[in-house]
PDB file of C-alpha atoms in Angstrom:
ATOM      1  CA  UNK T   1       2.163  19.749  13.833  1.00 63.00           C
ATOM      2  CA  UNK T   2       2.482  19.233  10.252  1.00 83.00           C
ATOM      3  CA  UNK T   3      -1.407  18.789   9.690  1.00 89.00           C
ATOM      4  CA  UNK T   4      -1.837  21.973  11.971  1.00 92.00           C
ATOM      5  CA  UNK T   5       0.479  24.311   9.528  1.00 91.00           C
ATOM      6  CA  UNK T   6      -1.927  23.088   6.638  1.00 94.00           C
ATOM      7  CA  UNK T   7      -4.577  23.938   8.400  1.00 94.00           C
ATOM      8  CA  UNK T   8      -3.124  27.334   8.966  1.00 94.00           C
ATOM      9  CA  UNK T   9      -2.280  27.924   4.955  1.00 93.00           C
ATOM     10  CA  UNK T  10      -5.728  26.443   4.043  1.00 94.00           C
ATOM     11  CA  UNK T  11      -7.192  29.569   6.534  1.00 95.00           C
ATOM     12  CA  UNK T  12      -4.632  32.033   5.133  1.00 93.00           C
ATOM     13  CA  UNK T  13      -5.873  31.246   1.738  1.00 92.00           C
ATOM     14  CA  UNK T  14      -9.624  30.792   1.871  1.00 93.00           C
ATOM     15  CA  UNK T  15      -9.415  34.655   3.828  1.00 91.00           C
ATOM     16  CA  UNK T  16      -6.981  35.635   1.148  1.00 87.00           C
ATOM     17  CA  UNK T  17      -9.771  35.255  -0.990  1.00 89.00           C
ATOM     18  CA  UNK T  18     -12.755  36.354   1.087  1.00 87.00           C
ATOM     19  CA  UNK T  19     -11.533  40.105   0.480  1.00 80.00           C
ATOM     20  CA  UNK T  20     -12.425  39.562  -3.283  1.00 82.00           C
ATOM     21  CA  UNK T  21     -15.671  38.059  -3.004  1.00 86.00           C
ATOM     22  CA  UNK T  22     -16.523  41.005  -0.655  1.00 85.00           C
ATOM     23  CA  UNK T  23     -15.922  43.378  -3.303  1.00 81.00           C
ATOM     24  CA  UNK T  24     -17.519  41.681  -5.587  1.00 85.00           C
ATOM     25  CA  UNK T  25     -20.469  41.166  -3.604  1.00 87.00           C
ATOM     26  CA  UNK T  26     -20.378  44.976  -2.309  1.00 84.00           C
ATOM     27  CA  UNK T  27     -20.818  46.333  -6.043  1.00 84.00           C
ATOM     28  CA  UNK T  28     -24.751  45.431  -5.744  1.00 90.00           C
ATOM     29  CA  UNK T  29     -25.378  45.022  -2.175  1.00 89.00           C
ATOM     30  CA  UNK T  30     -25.524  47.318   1.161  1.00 90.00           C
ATOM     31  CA  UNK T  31     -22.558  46.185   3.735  1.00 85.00           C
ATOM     32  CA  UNK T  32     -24.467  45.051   6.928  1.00 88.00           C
ATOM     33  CA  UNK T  33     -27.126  43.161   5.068  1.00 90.00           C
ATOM     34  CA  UNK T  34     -24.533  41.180   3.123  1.00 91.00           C
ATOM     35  CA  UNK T  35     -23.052  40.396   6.277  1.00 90.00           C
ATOM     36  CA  UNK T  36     -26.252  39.133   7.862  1.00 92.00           C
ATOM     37  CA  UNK T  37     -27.325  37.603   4.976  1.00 93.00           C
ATOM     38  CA  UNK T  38     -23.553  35.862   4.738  1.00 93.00           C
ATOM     39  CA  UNK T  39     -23.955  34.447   8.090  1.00 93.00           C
ATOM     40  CA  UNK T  40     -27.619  33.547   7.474  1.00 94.00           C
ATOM     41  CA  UNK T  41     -26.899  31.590   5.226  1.00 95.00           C
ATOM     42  CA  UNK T  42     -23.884  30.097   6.574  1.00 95.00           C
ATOM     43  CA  UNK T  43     -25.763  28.919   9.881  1.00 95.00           C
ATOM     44  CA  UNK T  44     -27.837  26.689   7.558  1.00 95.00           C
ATOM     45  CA  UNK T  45     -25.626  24.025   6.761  1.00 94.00           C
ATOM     46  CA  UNK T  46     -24.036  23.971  10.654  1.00 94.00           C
ATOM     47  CA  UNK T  47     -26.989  23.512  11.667  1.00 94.00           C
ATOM     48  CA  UNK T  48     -27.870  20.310   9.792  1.00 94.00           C
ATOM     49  CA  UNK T  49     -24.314  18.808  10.656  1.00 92.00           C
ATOM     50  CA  UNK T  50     -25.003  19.600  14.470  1.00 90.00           C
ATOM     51  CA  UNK T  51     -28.448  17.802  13.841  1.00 90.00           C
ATOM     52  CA  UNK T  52     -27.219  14.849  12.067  1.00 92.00           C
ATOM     53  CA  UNK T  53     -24.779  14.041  14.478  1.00 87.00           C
ATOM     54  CA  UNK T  54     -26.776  14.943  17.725  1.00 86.00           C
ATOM     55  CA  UNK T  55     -24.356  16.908  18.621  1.00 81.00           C
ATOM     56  CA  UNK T  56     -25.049  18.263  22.264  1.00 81.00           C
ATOM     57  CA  UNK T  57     -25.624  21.961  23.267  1.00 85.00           C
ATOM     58  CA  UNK T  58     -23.537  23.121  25.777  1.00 87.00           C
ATOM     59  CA  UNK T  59     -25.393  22.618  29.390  1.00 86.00           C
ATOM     60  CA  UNK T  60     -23.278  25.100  31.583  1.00 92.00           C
ATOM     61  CA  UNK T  61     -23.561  28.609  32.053  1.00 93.00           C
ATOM     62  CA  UNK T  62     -20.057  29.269  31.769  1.00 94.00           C
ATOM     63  CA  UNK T  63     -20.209  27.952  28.431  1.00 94.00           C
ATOM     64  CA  UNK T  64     -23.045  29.640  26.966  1.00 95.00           C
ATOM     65  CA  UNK T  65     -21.790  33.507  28.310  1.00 95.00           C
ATOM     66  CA  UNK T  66     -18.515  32.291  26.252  1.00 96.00           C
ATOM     67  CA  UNK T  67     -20.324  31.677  23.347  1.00 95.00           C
ATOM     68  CA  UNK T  68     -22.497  34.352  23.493  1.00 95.00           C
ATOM     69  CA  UNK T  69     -19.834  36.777  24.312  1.00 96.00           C
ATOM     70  CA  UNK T  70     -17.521  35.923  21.776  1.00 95.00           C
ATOM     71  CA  UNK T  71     -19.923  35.585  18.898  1.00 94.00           C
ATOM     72  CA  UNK T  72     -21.009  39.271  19.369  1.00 94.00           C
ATOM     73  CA  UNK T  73     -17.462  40.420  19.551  1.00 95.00           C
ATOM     74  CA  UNK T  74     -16.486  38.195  16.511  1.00 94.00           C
ATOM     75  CA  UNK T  75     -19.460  38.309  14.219  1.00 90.00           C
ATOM     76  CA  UNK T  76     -21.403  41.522  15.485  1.00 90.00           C
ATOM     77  CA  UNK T  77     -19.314  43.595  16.651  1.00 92.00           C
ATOM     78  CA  UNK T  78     -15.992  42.976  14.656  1.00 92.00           C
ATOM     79  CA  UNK T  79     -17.992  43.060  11.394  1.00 86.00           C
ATOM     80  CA  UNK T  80     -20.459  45.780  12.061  1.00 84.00           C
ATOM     81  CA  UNK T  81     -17.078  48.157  12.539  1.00 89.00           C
ATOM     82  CA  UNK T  82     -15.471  46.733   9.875  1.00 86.00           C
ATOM     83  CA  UNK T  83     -18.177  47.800   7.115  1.00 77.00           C
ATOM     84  CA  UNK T  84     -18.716  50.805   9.046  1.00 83.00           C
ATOM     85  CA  UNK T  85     -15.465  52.243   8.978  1.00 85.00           C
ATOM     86  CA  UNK T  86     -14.831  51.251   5.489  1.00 78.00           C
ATOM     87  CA  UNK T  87     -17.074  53.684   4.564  1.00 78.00           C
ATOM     88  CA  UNK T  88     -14.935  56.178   5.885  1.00 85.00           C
ATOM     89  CA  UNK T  89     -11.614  54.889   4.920  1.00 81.00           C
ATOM     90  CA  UNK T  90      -9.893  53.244   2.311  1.00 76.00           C
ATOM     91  CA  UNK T  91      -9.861  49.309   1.865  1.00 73.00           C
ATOM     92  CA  UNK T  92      -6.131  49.405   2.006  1.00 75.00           C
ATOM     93  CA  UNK T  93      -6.226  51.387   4.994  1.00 82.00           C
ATOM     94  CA  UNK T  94      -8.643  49.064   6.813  1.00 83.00           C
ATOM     95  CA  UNK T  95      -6.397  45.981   6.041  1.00 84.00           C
ATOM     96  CA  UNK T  96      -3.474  48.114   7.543  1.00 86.00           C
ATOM     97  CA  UNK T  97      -5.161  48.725  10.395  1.00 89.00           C
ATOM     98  CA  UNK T  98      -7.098  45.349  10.911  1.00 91.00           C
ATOM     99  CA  UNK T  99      -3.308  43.554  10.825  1.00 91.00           C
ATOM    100  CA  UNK T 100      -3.356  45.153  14.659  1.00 94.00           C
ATOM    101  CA  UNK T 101      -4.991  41.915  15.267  1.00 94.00           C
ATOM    102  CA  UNK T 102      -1.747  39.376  16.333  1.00 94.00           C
ATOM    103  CA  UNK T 103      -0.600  42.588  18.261  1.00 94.00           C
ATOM    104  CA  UNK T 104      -3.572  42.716  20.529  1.00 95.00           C
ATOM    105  CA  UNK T 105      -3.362  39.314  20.723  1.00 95.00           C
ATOM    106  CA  UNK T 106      -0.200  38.731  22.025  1.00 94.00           C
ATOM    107  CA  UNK T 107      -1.092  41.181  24.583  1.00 94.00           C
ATOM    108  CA  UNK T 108      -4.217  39.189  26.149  1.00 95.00           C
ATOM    109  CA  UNK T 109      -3.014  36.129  25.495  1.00 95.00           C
ATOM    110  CA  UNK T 110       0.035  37.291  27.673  1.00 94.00           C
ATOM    111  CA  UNK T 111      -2.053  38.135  30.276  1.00 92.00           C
ATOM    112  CA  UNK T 112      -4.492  35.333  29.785  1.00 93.00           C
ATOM    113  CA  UNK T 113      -2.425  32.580  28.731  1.00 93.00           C
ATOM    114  CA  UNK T 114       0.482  31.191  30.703  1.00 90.00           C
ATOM    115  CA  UNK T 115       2.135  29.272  28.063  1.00 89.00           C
ATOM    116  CA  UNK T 116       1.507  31.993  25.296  1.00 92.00           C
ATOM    117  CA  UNK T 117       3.987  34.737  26.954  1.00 90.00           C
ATOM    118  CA  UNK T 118       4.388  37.784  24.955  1.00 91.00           C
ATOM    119  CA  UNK T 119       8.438  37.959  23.668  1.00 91.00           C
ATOM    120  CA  UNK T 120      10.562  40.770  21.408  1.00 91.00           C
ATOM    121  CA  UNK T 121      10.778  38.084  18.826  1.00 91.00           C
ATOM    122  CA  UNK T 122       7.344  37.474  18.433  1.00 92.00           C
ATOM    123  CA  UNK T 123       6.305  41.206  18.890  1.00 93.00           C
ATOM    124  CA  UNK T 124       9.106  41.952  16.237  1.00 93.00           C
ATOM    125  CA  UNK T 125       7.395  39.844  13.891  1.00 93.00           C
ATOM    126  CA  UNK T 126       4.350  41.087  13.918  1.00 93.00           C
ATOM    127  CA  UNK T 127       5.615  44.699  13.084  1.00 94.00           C
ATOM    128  CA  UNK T 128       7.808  43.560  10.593  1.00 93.00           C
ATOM    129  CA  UNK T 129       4.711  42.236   8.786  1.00 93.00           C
ATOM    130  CA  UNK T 130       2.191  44.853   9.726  1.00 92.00           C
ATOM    131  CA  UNK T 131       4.999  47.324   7.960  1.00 93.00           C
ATOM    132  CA  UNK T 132       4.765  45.015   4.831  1.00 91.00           C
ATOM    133  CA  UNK T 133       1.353  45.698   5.095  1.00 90.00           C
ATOM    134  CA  UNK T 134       1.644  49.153   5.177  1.00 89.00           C
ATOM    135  CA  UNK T 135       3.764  49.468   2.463  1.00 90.00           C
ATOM    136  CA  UNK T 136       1.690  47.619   0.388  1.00 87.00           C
ATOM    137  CA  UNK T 137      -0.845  50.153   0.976  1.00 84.00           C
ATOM    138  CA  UNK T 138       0.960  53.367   1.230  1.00 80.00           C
ATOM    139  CA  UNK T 139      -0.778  54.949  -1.181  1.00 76.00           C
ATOM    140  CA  UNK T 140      -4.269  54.599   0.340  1.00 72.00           C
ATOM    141  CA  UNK T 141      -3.063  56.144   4.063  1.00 71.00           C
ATOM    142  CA  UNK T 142      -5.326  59.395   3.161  1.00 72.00           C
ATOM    143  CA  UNK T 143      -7.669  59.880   6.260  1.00 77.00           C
ATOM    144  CA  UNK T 144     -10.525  62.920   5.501  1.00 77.00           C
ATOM    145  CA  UNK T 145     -11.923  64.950   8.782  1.00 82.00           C
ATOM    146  CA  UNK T 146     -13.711  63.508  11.884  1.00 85.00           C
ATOM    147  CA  UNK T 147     -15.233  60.720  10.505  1.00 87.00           C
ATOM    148  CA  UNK T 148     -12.194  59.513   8.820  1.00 85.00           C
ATOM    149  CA  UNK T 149     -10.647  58.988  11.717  1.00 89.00           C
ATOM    150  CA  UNK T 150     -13.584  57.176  14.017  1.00 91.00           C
ATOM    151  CA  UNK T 151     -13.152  54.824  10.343  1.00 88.00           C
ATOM    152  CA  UNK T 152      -9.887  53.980  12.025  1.00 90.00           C
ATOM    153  CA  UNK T 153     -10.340  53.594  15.258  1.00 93.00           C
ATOM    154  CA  UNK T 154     -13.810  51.696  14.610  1.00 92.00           C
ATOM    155  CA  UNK T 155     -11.321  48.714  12.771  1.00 91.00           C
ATOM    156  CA  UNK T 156      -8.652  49.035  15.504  1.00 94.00           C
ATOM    157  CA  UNK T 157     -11.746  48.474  17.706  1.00 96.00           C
ATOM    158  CA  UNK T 158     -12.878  45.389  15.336  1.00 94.00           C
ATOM    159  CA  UNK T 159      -8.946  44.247  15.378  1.00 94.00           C
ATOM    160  CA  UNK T 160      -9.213  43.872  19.316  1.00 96.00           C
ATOM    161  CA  UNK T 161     -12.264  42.708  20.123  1.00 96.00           C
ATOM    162  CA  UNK T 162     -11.532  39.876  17.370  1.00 96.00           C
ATOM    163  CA  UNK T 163      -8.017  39.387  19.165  1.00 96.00           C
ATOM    164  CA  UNK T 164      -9.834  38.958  22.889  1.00 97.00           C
ATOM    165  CA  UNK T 165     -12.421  36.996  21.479  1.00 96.00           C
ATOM    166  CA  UNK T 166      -9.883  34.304  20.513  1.00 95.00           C
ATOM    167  CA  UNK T 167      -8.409  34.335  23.656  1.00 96.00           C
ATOM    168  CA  UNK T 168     -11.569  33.713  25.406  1.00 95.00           C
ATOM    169  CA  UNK T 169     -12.236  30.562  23.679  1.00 95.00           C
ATOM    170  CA  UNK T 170      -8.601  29.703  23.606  1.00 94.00           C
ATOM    171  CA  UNK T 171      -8.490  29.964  27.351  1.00 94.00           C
ATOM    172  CA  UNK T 172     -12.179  28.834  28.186  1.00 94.00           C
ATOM    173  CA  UNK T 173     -13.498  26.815  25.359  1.00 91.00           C
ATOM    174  CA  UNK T 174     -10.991  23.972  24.862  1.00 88.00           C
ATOM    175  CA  UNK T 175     -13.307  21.254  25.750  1.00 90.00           C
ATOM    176  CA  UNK T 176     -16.214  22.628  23.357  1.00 91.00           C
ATOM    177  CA  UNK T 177     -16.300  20.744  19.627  1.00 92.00           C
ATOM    178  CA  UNK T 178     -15.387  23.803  17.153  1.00 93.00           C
ATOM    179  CA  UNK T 179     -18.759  22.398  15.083  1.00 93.00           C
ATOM    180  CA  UNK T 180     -20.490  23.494  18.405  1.00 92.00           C
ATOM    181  CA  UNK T 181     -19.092  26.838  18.971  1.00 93.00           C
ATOM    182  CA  UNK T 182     -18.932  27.942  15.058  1.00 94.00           C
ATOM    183  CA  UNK T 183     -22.661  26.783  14.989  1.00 94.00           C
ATOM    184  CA  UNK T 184     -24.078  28.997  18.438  1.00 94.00           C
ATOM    185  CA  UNK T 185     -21.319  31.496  17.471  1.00 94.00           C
ATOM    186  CA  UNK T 186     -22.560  32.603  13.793  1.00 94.00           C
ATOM    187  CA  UNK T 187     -26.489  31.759  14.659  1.00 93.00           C
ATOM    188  CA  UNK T 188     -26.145  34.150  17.787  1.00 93.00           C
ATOM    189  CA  UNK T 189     -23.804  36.941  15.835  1.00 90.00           C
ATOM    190  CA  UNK T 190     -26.120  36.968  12.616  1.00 90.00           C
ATOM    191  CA  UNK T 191     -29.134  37.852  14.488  1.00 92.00           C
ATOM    192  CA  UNK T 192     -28.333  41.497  15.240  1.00 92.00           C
ATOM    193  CA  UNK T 193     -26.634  42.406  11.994  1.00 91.00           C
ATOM    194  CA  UNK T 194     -29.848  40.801   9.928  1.00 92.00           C
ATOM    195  CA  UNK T 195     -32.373  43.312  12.256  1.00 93.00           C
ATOM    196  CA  UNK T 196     -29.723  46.455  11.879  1.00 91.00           C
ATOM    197  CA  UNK T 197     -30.076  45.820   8.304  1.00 91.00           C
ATOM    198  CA  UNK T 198     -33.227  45.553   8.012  1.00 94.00           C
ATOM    199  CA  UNK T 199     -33.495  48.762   9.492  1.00 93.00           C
ATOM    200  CA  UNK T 200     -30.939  50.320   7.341  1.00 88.00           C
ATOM    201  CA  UNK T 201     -31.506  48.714   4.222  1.00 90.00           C
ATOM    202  CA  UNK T 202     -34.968  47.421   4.212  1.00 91.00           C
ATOM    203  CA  UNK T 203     -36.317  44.958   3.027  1.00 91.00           C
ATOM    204  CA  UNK T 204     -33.120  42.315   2.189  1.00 90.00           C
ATOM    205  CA  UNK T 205     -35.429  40.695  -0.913  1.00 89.00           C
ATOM    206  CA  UNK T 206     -35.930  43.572  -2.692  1.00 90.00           C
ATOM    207  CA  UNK T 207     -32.105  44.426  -3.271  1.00 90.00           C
ATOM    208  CA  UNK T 208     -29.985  44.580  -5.782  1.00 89.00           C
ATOM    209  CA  UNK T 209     -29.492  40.357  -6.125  1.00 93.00           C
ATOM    210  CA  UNK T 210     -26.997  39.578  -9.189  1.00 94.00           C
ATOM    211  CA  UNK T 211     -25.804  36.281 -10.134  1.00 94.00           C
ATOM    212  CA  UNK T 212     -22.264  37.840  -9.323  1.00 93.00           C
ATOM    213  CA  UNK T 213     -23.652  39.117  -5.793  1.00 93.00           C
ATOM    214  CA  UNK T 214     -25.707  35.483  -5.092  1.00 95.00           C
ATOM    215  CA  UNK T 215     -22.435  33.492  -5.845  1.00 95.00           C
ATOM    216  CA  UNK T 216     -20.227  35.772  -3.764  1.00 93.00           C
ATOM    217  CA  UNK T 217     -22.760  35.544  -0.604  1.00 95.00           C
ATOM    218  CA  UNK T 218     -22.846  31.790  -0.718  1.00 96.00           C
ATOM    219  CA  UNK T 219     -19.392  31.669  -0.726  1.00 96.00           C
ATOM    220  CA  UNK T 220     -18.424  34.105   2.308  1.00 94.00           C
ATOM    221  CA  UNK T 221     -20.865  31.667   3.674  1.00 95.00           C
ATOM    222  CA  UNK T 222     -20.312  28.395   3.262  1.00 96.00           C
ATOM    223  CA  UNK T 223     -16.114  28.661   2.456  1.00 96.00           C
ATOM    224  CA  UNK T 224     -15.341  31.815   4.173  1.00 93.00           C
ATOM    225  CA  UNK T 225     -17.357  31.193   7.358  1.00 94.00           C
ATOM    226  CA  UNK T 226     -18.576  28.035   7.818  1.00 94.00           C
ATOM    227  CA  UNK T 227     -16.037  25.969   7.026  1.00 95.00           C
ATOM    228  CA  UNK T 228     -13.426  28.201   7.712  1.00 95.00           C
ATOM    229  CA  UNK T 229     -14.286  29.201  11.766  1.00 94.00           C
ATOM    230  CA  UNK T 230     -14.576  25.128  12.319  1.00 94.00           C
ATOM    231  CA  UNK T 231     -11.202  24.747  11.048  1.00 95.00           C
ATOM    232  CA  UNK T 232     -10.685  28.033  13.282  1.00 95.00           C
ATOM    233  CA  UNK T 233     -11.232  26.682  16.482  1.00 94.00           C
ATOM    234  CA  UNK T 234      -9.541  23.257  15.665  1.00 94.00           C
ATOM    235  CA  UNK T 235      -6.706  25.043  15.463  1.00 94.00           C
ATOM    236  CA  UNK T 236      -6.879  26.934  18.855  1.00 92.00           C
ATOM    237  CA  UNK T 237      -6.785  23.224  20.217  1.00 91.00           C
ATOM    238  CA  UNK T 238      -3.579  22.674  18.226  1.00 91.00           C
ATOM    239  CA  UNK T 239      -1.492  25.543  18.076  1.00 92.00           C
ATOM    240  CA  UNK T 240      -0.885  28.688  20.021  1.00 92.00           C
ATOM    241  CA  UNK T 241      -3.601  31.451  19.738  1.00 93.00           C
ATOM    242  CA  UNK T 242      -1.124  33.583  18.977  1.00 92.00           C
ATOM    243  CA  UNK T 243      -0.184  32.083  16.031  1.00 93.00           C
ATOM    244  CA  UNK T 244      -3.092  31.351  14.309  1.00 93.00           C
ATOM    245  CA  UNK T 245      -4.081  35.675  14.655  1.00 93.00           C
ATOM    246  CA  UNK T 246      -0.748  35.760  12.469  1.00 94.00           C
ATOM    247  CA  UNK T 247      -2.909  34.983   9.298  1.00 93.00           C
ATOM    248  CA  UNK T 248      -4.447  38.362   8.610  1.00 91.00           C
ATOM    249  CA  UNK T 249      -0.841  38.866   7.679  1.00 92.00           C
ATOM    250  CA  UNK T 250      -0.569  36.055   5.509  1.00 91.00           C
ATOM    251  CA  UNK T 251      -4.158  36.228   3.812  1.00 90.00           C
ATOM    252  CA  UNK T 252      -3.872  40.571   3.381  1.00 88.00           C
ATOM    253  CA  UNK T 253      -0.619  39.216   0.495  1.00 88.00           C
ATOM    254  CA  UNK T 254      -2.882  36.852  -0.922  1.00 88.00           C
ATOM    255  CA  UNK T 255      -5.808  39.060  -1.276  1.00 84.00           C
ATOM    256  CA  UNK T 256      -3.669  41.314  -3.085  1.00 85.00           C
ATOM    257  CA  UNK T 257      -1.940  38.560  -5.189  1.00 86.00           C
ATOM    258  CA  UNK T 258      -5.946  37.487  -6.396  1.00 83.00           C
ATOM    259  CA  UNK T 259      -6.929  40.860  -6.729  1.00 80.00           C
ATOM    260  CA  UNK T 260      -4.465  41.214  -8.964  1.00 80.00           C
ATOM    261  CA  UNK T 261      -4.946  38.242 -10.883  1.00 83.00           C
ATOM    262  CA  UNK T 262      -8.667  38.428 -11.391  1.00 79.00           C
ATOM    263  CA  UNK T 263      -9.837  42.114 -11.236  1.00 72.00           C
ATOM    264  CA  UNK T 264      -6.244  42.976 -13.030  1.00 77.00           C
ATOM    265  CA  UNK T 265      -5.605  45.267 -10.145  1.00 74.00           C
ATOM    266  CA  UNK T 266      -1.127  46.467 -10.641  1.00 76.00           C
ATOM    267  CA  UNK T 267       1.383  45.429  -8.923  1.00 81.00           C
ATOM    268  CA  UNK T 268       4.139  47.582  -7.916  1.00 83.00           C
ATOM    269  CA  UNK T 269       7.820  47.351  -5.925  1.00 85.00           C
ATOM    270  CA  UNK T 270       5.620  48.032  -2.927  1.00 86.00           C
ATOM    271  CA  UNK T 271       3.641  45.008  -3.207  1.00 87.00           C
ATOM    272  CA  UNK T 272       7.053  43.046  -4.352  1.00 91.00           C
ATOM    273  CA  UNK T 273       8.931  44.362  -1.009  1.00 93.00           C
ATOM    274  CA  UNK T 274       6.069  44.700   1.259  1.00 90.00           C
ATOM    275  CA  UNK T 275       5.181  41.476   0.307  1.00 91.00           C
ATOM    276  CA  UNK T 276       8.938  39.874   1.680  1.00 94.00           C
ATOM    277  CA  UNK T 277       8.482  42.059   4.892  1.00 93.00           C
ATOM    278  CA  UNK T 278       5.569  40.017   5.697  1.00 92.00           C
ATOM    279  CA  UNK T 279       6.314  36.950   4.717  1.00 92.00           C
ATOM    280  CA  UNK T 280      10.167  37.484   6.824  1.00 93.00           C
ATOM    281  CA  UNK T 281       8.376  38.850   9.717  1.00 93.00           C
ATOM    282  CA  UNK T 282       5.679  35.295  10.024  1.00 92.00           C
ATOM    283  CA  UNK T 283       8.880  33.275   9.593  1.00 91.00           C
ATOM    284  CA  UNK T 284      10.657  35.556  12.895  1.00 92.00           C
ATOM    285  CA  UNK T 285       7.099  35.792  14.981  1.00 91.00           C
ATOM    286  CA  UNK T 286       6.139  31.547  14.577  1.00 86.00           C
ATOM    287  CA  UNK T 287      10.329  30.173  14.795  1.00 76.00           C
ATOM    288  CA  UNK T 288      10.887  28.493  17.650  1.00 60.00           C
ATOM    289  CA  UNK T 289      13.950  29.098  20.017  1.00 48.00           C
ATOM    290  CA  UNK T 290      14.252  31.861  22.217  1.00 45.00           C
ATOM    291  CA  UNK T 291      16.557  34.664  22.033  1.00 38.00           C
ATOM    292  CA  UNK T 292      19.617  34.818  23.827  1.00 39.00           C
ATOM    293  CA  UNK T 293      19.685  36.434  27.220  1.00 42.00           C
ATOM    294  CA  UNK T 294      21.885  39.426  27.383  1.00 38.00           C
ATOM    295  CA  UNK T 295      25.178  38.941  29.077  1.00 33.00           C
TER     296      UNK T 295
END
């Protein structure tokens, strides 16, 4: 369990600091070709480790419609309305919204997943930290006309299709090696977001590439997605789904924290309380115990 909970604080961390490497890499280059190109490039060295070890493909249908199911709604979908709707909306208000996430999932994995009920404590913390959230980012809750608001609902969209997504594997895909599904997931999910770029944005060699924009990419790849959706799906073998969908919480803080730290972005009382709220509301939604019945 121990070895699980690192797991979990590794994840929370390497996201933390995917948010900054996005806008880094987002200062020279259009949004759905950096995410093609991310996964691209992150499907590379998978790839070679499935080779090496001769890993096996899955052989049953079943199998492949999981994997090709969830790696639209995780890779294509999820971050196709993600960069859309930022467009539209403030970052702030995109990580507000995208914090949905352990909400949603409670709710499938409730209806999904015997042993994963959904309970007041666990719903209670999930609010508690959203509301952190929120009041970290109070300032950027500003929503302008019609498009504005399909900004929103197009990350609610990405928060639940994310949410059902790990579900589905949590429920289906137990007996699949994460190397497996991270590999057919990202080498499936890349596909349409490099060909909607290239429609969009042209030709991906002739943008703006930067040494700042090259080292962000290969990051996202490699750390943020490679490594990070194999340690992903080890730890839907080892822990409840619906506490590993608790670190957007978690890694939301630490973006802030590192956005702070390296693009000298202020900190305010919001960040200082908002900041408790979430970390009080992951220590109420993952401790164990139930609550008392009423009398």
């Amino acid at each position: 369990m121990k070895r699980s909970w690192f797991v979990w604080l590794v994840l929370s961390t390497i996201w933390g600091s995917t948010w900054l490497a996005i806008k880094i890499g987002l200062a020279d280059l259009p949004p759905i070709t950096f995410a093609g190109v991310r996964f691209l490039i992150a499907a590379v060295p998978l790839v070679a480790i499935m080779a090496w070890r001769r890993a096996p493909l899955p052989r049953v249908r079943s199998d492949w419609t999981l994997l090709l199911v969830s790696a639209l709604l995780t890779f294509t979908l999820n971050y196709g309305l993600i960069f859309w709707g930022e467009i539209y909306i403030s970052s702030g208000l995109s990580a507000i919204l995208y914090c949905t996430l352990p909400l949603f999932g409670q709710v499938f994995a409730h209806r999904r997943l015997p042993a994963e009920r959904m309970t007041p404590r666990k719903v209670g913390g999930a609010l508690l930290g959203i509301a952190g959230v929120a009041l970290i980012f109070g300032h950027e809750l500003n929503v302008e006309g019609t498009l504005g608001l399909l900004g929103c609902a197009a990350v609610v969209l990405a928060a639940a299709v994310t949410a059902y997504a790990g579900v589905m594997v949590k429920e289906k895909g137990g007996h699949l090696d994460p190397v497996t599904i991270t590999t057919t997931q990202i080498v499936i999910g890349f596909i349409p977001l490099v060909a909607l770029g290239l429609v969009l944005d042209g030709n991906p060699l002739h943008l703006h590439w930067t040494a700042r924009s090259i080292a962000a990419v290969t990051y996202l790849a490699i750390v943020g997605s490679a490594t990070t959706f194999v340690l992903l799906y080890w730890l839907f073998r080892h822990m409840p789904v619906t506490q590993t969908q608790l670190i957007p919480l978690s890694s939301t803080l630490l973006a802030v924290l590192l956005g702070a730290a390296v693009l000298g972005e202020t900190l305010s009382w919001r960040t200082a309380v908002g900041g408790a709220a979430i970390l009080a509301g992951l220590v109420v939604a993952v401790r164990p115990g139930r609550l008392p019945k009423p009398a």
